Short mmCIF file of C-alpha atoms in Angstrom, two decimals:
data_model
loop_
_atom_site.label_atom_id
_atom_site.label_comp_id
_atom_site.label_asym_id
_atom_site.label_seq_id
_atom_site.Cartn_x
_atom_site.Cartn_y
_atom_site.Cartn_z
CA MET A 98 -71.11 -19.66 18.08
CA ASN A 99 -70.07 -16.43 19.43
CA SER A 100 -66.31 -17.86 20.88
CA MET A 101 -65.93 -19.08 17.14
CA PHE A 102 -66.33 -15.31 15.45
CA VAL A 103 -63.69 -14.06 18.29
CA GLY A 104 -61.23 -17.19 17.44
CA ILE A 105 -61.98 -16.17 13.82
CA ARG A 106 -61.71 -12.53 14.32
CA SER A 107 -58.30 -13.02 16.47
CA ALA A 108 -57.07 -15.66 13.34
CA CYS A 109 -57.29 -12.62 11.10
CA SER A 110 -55.73 -9.92 13.19
CA SER A 111 -52.90 -12.34 13.78
CA MET A 112 -52.83 -12.63 10.06
CA ARG A 113 -52.95 -9.14 9.37
CA LEU A 114 -50.54 -7.81 11.67
CA ALA A 115 -48.18 -10.91 10.04
CA HIS A 116 -48.56 -9.80 6.80
CA THR A 117 -48.17 -5.99 7.68
CA HIS A 118 -45.00 -6.81 9.88
CA ALA A 119 -43.99 -9.06 6.49
CA ILE A 120 -44.21 -5.85 4.46
CA ARG A 121 -42.10 -3.41 6.80
CA HIS A 122 -39.90 -5.86 6.59
CA ALA A 123 -39.16 -6.10 2.47
CA LEU A 124 -39.33 -2.20 2.55
CA LEU A 125 -37.03 -2.05 5.17
CA LEU A 126 -34.84 -4.24 3.24
CA THR A 127 -35.13 -2.88 0.13
CA ALA A 128 -34.35 0.52 1.41
CA CYS A 129 -31.16 -0.66 2.53
CA LEU A 130 -30.12 -2.26 -0.90
CA VAL A 131 -30.85 1.00 -2.57
CA LEU A 132 -28.79 3.00 -0.30
CA LEU A 133 -25.95 0.95 -0.31
CA PRO A 134 -22.57 2.38 -1.48
CA GLY A 135 -21.39 1.45 -4.74
CA ASN A 136 -24.29 1.06 -6.61
CA GLY A 137 -24.08 4.56 -8.57
CA SER A 138 -27.40 5.68 -7.35
CA PHE A 139 -25.68 8.73 -5.76
CA GLY A 140 -22.94 11.15 -6.67
CA ALA A 141 -20.25 10.55 -9.60
CA GLU A 142 -18.28 6.92 -9.25
CA PRO A 143 -14.33 7.34 -9.37
CA SER A 144 -12.58 6.54 -12.85
CA SER A 145 -12.15 2.28 -12.79
CA ALA A 146 -9.46 2.86 -14.92
CA PRO A 147 -6.03 1.42 -13.35
CA LEU A 148 -3.52 4.05 -11.80
CA LEU A 149 -0.50 4.61 -13.72
CA TRP A 150 1.48 4.47 -10.18
CA ARG A 151 0.63 3.89 -6.43
CA MET A 152 1.95 5.28 -3.35
CA VAL A 153 4.72 3.62 -1.69
CA PRO A 154 5.96 3.95 1.66
CA THR A 155 8.78 6.76 2.11
CA VAL A 156 12.56 5.66 2.03
CA THR A 157 14.60 8.61 3.75
CA PRO A 158 16.68 9.90 1.17
CA SER A 159 20.91 9.89 2.15
CA ASP A 160 21.19 13.24 0.51
CA GLN A 161 19.51 15.95 1.63
CA ALA A 162 17.70 18.46 -1.39
CA SER A 163 19.06 22.23 -0.58
CA LEU A 164 17.26 24.42 1.28
CA GLN A 165 15.35 26.43 -1.54
CA LYS A 166 14.62 23.57 -3.54
CA LYS A 167 12.39 22.62 -0.20
CA ALA A 168 10.91 25.43 0.44
CA ALA A 169 8.99 25.21 -3.50
CA ILE A 170 8.07 21.68 -2.26
CA LEU A 171 4.02 22.05 -0.87
CA ARG A 172 4.11 18.08 -0.51
CA GLU A 173 5.42 15.05 -1.89
CA ARG A 174 4.95 11.21 -1.74
CA ASP A 175 7.31 8.53 -3.14
CA ILE A 176 5.71 6.45 -6.17
CA ALA A 177 6.20 3.42 -7.84
CA PHE A 178 4.96 2.85 -12.06
CA ASP A 179 2.97 0.51 -13.23
CA GLU A 180 5.44 -1.24 -15.30
CA LEU A 181 2.81 -2.67 -17.89
CA LEU A 182 1.03 0.70 -18.33
CA VAL A 183 4.39 2.65 -19.10
CA LYS A 184 5.47 0.24 -22.01
CA THR A 185 1.81 0.20 -22.69
CA LEU A 186 2.29 4.06 -22.92
CA LYS A 187 5.60 4.01 -24.41
CA ASP A 188 4.49 1.68 -27.14
CA ALA A 189 3.30 4.35 -30.20
CA ALA A 190 1.58 2.06 -31.88
CA ALA A 191 -0.53 0.72 -29.21
CA ARG A 192 -3.62 2.79 -29.71
CA PRO A 193 -6.39 3.02 -28.87
CA LEU A 194 -4.88 3.11 -25.34
CA PRO A 195 -6.51 1.42 -22.55
CA PRO A 196 -8.21 3.88 -19.69
CA ILE A 197 -4.94 4.99 -17.46
CA ALA A 198 -5.69 7.43 -14.56
CA VAL A 199 -3.49 9.13 -12.22
CA GLU A 200 -3.95 10.92 -8.43
CA LEU A 201 -2.72 13.92 -7.37
CA PHE A 202 -2.52 14.28 -4.03
CA ASP A 203 -6.06 15.74 -2.89
CA ALA A 204 -6.56 17.37 -6.54
CA GLY A 205 -8.28 13.84 -7.01
CA ARG A 206 -8.37 11.08 -9.85
CA TYR A 207 -8.09 12.07 -13.43
CA GLU A 208 -7.65 9.97 -16.93
CA LEU A 209 -5.18 10.51 -18.99
CA ASP A 210 -6.20 11.19 -22.46
CA VAL A 211 -2.84 11.10 -24.47
CA ILE A 212 -2.28 13.21 -27.37
CA SER A 213 1.30 12.26 -28.87
CA THR A 214 3.57 9.78 -28.23
CA LEU A 215 6.96 10.03 -29.63
CA ALA A 216 9.38 7.34 -29.33
CA ARG A 217 13.23 6.51 -30.15
CA ASN A 218 15.49 3.83 -30.77
CA ASN A 219 17.03 4.08 -27.49
CA ASP A 220 13.98 2.71 -25.20
CA THR A 221 13.04 6.72 -24.95
CA SER A 222 9.90 7.87 -25.24
CA PHE A 223 7.99 11.08 -24.69
CA VAL A 224 4.01 11.20 -24.49
CA ARG A 225 1.84 14.40 -23.91
CA GLY A 226 -1.61 14.84 -23.09
CA GLN A 227 -4.59 16.48 -21.58
CA LEU A 228 -6.21 15.42 -18.22
CA LYS A 229 -9.70 14.16 -18.69
CA PRO A 230 -12.70 15.53 -17.64
CA GLN A 231 -11.72 18.09 -21.00
CA ASP A 232 -9.80 20.94 -19.89
CA SER A 233 -8.79 20.07 -16.60
CA GLY A 234 -5.17 20.18 -17.45
CA GLU A 235 -2.28 18.62 -19.20
CA PHE A 236 0.49 16.48 -18.94
CA SER A 237 4.17 15.38 -20.51
CA LEU A 238 6.59 12.47 -19.58
CA VAL A 239 9.66 11.54 -20.31
CA LEU A 240 10.02 7.38 -20.45
CA ASN A 241 13.34 6.38 -20.47
CA SER A 242 13.17 2.25 -19.85
CA ALA A 243 12.07 1.98 -16.30
CA THR A 244 12.75 5.46 -15.52
CA VAL A 245 9.79 8.49 -15.74
CA THR A 246 10.21 12.07 -15.42
CA GLY A 247 7.43 14.77 -16.03
CA THR A 248 5.08 17.52 -15.48
CA VAL A 249 1.12 18.05 -15.04
CA GLN A 250 -0.49 21.10 -15.01
CA LEU A 251 -3.76 21.51 -13.30
CA GLY A 252 -4.78 24.84 -13.58
CA ARG A 253 -2.39 27.00 -11.24
CA ARG A 254 -1.39 23.40 -9.83
CA VAL A 255 2.14 21.97 -10.89
CA PHE A 256 3.12 18.16 -10.26
CA LYS A 257 6.62 17.14 -10.94
CA ILE A 258 7.65 13.36 -10.97
CA GLU A 259 11.20 12.59 -10.45
CA PRO A 260 13.40 9.63 -10.58
CA LEU A 261 14.35 8.01 -7.35
CA GLY A 262 16.55 4.55 -8.41
CA ASN A 263 15.82 1.43 -7.99
CA GLY A 264 12.09 2.03 -9.45
CA ARG A 265 11.10 4.26 -7.50
CA HIS A 266 9.72 7.76 -8.33
CA ARG A 267 8.88 10.48 -6.00
CA LEU A 268 5.37 12.84 -7.29
CA ILE A 269 5.89 16.55 -5.68
CA GLU A 270 3.61 19.38 -5.72
CA ILE A 271 5.31 22.61 -6.59
CA ASP A 272 4.38 25.79 -4.78
CA PRO A 273 3.81 28.12 -7.86
CA LYS A 274 4.62 31.40 -5.64
CA GLN A 275 8.18 30.00 -4.61
CA SER A 276 9.43 28.08 -7.82
CA PRO A 277 11.80 29.85 -9.97
CA GLN A 278 10.91 30.95 -13.29
CA GLU A 279 11.92 28.88 -15.83
#
């Protein structure tokens, strides 16, 4: 009879151990799923709005800019615009606009809040607005066919967009201490 109790006790102990192991495993799995990146539980998610431009590999220019101009440049990057988003921005009747974002080097990613669009018959549009979140900065763009020229002001930081040709553009951060007053 005593051996029967030992067998039952041993079976109960094994079941309790298996049950405890299963609970620990389930808790560990749940904790891992909660801590996975991208679930929105920790910190702010970057904007999911499509980018107006993307970075492209730099092509060495055949004509070098003047040294004075280079001294005013903090950093630069070759970019290519999303043609569909440029067409949407140019169309003054396309309102409300879908969310559109820009990336400004280490300054982060901002959504564009278009305040006004002025379209001309010669396929040129003037677009200006603010960066979201509100009061972050402002921008103005001149869109002519597939060519974009513009300025983005973010506090004291100034970014310029210059066309390079063949659908390529350059995003430049200007040193406010070195740039000539316009």
